Amino acid sequence: MDLVDSVEKNKLTLSELIDSLTEDKNYANSNWNQRYREFTTLLRNASTFTDPETDDLIKRLWYERGNGIASIRQGVPSLEEYQQSLPLLRELTERIRQQPDEATYQYVGDALKQAKDTGLLKRMYWSVRNRVFAAFSPETCTSTVDENAFTKAADFLNKEFHLGLALTGNWLQKNHELKQAIHATAPNADPYFVNMAIWHLYE
């Protein structure tokens, strides 16, 4: 019986689901776990992102397809878009570093829309924005940065474990709500492992 079946048949608690995925996928020794923690540590240790000295981290956040937080196969800027919008991305990254909250999330969304309207960016990179928030806030944001994928996993957890979540609002709000509920139910669960488990549950 697979994990989803076990959950649907009420054979696993939420804590047990996370533990099962952690064990099955060997999170502790996985390449993803190592890269995920290393990158968030580098971001935490950076004192500012307005300086060209941290441009390698900004490139990893906004341009690289697989950066250790989440892989975005199609939806990242081209190198040309990335290079011409670098001053903006520095500013947005610094804002997120200082205050990864709802107001900043809206601000970054508006700034990206404006960048698209002025031709700096060719399209809207919503999953990339979400991934930057996830990189700075692994305790409150999952690494499932595609909103549809996240909603699918969150709806399943909400329904099967009777979490009573509204799951309305934007990606950031829904992430905060789900992560709080999981922490209340499984306070000892490692936040990184929780994030990895939500992605594997979606898969």
Coordinates of C-alpha atoms in Angstrom, one line a residue:
M1 CA 0.0 0.0 0.0
D2 CA 1.4 3.4 -0.9
L3 CA 1.5 6.4 1.4
V4 CA -1.4 8.2 -0.2
D5 CA -3.6 5.0 0.3
S6 CA -2.5 4.7 3.9
V7 CA -3.4 8.4 4.6
E8 CA -6.8 8.0 2.8
K9 CA -7.5 4.9 5.0
N10 CA -6.6 6.8 8.2
K11 CA -3.6 4.6 8.9
L12 CA -1.1 7.4 9.3
T13 CA -1.0 10.5 11.3
L14 CA 0.5 13.7 9.8
S15 CA 3.7 13.1 11.8
E16 CA 3.9 9.6 10.6
L17 CA 3.5 10.6 7.0
I18 CA 6.4 13.1 7.3
D19 CA 8.5 10.5 9.1
S20 CA 7.7 7.8 6.4
L21 CA 8.7 10.2 3.5
T22 CA 11.8 11.3 5.4
E23 CA 12.9 7.6 5.8
D24 CA 11.8 6.4 2.4
K25 CA 13.6 9.2 0.6
N26 CA 16.6 9.2 3.0
Y27 CA 16.4 13.0 3.5
A28 CA 19.2 13.1 6.0
N29 CA 21.8 11.9 3.5
S30 CA 20.3 13.3 0.4
N31 CA 21.9 15.7 -2.0
W32 CA 18.8 17.9 -1.9
N33 CA 19.0 18.2 1.9
Q34 CA 22.7 19.1 1.8
R35 CA 22.3 21.8 -1.0
Y36 CA 19.1 23.2 0.6
R37 CA 20.7 23.8 4.0
E38 CA 24.0 25.1 2.5
F39 CA 22.2 27.6 0.4
T40 CA 19.9 28.9 3.1
T41 CA 22.9 29.3 5.4
L42 CA 24.8 31.3 2.8
L43 CA 21.8 33.6 2.4
R44 CA 21.4 34.0 6.2
N45 CA 25.1 34.9 6.5
A46 CA 25.0 37.6 3.8
S47 CA 24.7 41.0 5.3
T48 CA 23.3 42.7 2.2
F49 CA 22.3 41.9 -1.4
T50 CA 22.8 45.4 -2.8
D51 CA 26.5 44.9 -3.3
P52 CA 27.9 43.1 -6.4
E53 CA 29.8 40.8 -4.0
T54 CA 26.6 38.7 -3.5
D55 CA 25.7 38.6 -7.2
D56 CA 26.5 34.9 -7.3
L57 CA 23.8 34.2 -4.7
I58 CA 21.4 36.5 -6.6
K59 CA 22.1 34.6 -9.8
R60 CA 21.4 31.3 -8.0
L61 CA 18.2 32.6 -6.5
W62 CA 16.7 34.2 -9.7
Y63 CA 18.3 32.5 -12.7
E64 CA 19.5 28.9 -12.0
R65 CA 17.0 26.2 -12.8
G66 CA 17.9 23.9 -9.9
N67 CA 19.3 25.9 -7.0
G68 CA 18.9 23.5 -4.1
I69 CA 15.6 25.1 -2.9
A70 CA 13.4 24.0 -5.8
S71 CA 14.0 23.2 -9.5
I72 CA 12.1 25.3 -12.0
R73 CA 12.4 23.7 -15.4
Q74 CA 10.8 26.2 -17.7
G75 CA 10.0 29.4 -15.8
V76 CA 13.3 31.2 -15.2
P77 CA 14.5 34.4 -16.9
S78 CA 16.9 34.1 -19.8
L79 CA 20.5 35.2 -19.2
E80 CA 19.9 38.4 -21.0
E81 CA 16.8 39.2 -18.9
Y82 CA 18.6 38.3 -15.8
Q83 CA 21.6 40.6 -16.6
Q84 CA 19.5 43.6 -17.6
S85 CA 17.3 43.3 -14.5
L86 CA 20.1 42.6 -12.1
P87 CA 19.9 46.1 -10.3
L88 CA 16.2 45.4 -9.7
L89 CA 16.8 41.9 -8.5
R90 CA 19.4 43.1 -6.1
E91 CA 16.9 45.5 -4.6
L92 CA 14.1 43.0 -4.4
T93 CA 16.4 40.3 -2.8
E94 CA 17.5 42.8 -0.2
R95 CA 13.9 43.7 0.6
I96 CA 13.0 40.0 1.0
R97 CA 16.0 39.4 3.2
Q98 CA 15.0 42.2 5.5
Q99 CA 11.3 41.4 5.7
P100 CA 9.9 38.3 3.9
D101 CA 6.3 39.2 4.7
E102 CA 3.0 39.8 3.0
A103 CA 3.7 43.5 2.2
T104 CA 7.1 42.6 0.6
Y105 CA 5.5 39.8 -1.4
Q106 CA 3.0 42.2 -2.9
Y107 CA 5.7 44.8 -3.5
V108 CA 7.9 42.2 -5.3
G109 CA 4.9 41.1 -7.4
D110 CA 4.2 44.7 -8.4
A111 CA 7.8 45.4 -9.3
L112 CA 8.0 42.2 -11.5
K113 CA 4.8 43.3 -13.3
Q114 CA 6.3 46.7 -13.9
A115 CA 9.5 45.1 -15.2
K116 CA 7.4 43.1 -17.6
D117 CA 5.4 46.1 -18.7
T118 CA 8.6 48.1 -19.4
G119 CA 10.2 45.1 -21.3
L120 CA 12.9 44.4 -18.7
L121 CA 11.4 40.9 -18.3
K122 CA 9.5 39.0 -21.0
R123 CA 7.0 37.3 -18.7
M124 CA 5.9 36.9 -15.1
Y125 CA 8.2 34.7 -13.0
W126 CA 5.8 33.9 -10.2
S127 CA 7.4 30.6 -9.2
V128 CA 10.8 32.2 -9.1
R129 CA 9.5 34.9 -6.8
N130 CA 8.0 32.2 -4.5
R131 CA 11.3 30.3 -4.6
V132 CA 13.2 33.4 -3.3
F133 CA 10.8 33.7 -0.4
A134 CA 11.1 30.0 0.3
A135 CA 14.9 30.3 0.3
F136 CA 14.8 33.0 3.0
S137 CA 12.0 31.4 5.1
P138 CA 12.2 27.6 5.1
E139 CA 10.4 27.6 8.5
T140 CA 7.3 29.3 7.1
C141 CA 7.5 28.6 3.3
T142 CA 7.6 25.2 1.6
S143 CA 9.8 24.5 -1.4
T144 CA 6.8 23.7 -3.6
V145 CA 7.0 27.0 -5.4
D146 CA 4.5 26.3 -8.2
E147 CA 1.2 27.5 -6.8
N148 CA -0.9 24.8 -8.4
A149 CA 1.3 22.0 -7.2
F150 CA 1.4 23.5 -3.7
T151 CA -2.4 23.9 -3.6
K152 CA -2.9 20.3 -4.6
A153 CA -0.7 19.0 -1.8
A154 CA -2.1 21.5 0.8
D155 CA -5.7 20.6 -0.1
F156 CA -5.0 16.9 0.3
L157 CA -3.3 17.4 3.7
N158 CA -6.1 19.8 4.9
K159 CA -8.8 17.3 3.9
E160 CA -7.2 14.0 5.0
F161 CA -5.9 15.4 8.4
H162 CA -8.9 17.6 9.1
L163 CA -6.6 20.7 9.6
G164 CA -9.5 23.1 9.1
L165 CA -7.5 25.5 6.9
A166 CA -9.1 28.2 4.7
L167 CA -6.2 28.0 2.1
T168 CA -7.4 31.2 0.5
G169 CA -5.2 34.1 -0.5
N170 CA -1.9 34.0 -2.3
W171 CA 0.9 31.4 -2.3
L172 CA 2.7 33.0 0.7
Q173 CA -0.5 33.2 2.9
K174 CA -1.4 29.6 2.1
N175 CA 2.2 28.5 2.9
H176 CA 2.2 30.2 6.3
E177 CA -1.2 28.7 7.2
L178 CA -0.2 25.2 6.2
K179 CA 3.2 25.3 7.9
Q180 CA 1.7 26.6 11.2
A181 CA -0.8 23.8 11.2
I182 CA 1.9 21.2 10.5
H183 CA 4.1 22.7 13.3
A184 CA 1.1 22.6 15.7
T185 CA 0.5 18.9 14.9
A186 CA 4.2 17.8 14.5
P187 CA 6.2 20.4 16.5
N188 CA 9.4 18.3 16.4
A189 CA 9.4 17.8 12.6
D190 CA 12.4 19.3 10.9
P191 CA 11.1 22.3 8.8
Y192 CA 13.4 21.3 5.8
F193 CA 12.1 17.7 5.9
V194 CA 8.5 18.9 6.1
N195 CA 9.1 21.0 2.9
M196 CA 10.7 18.1 1.1
A197 CA 7.9 15.8 2.2
I198 CA 5.3 18.2 0.8
W199 CA 7.0 18.2 -2.6
H200 CA 7.3 14.4 -2.6
L201 CA 3.7 14.0 -1.5
Y202 CA 2.7 16.2 -4.5
E203 CA 4.8 14.1 -6.9

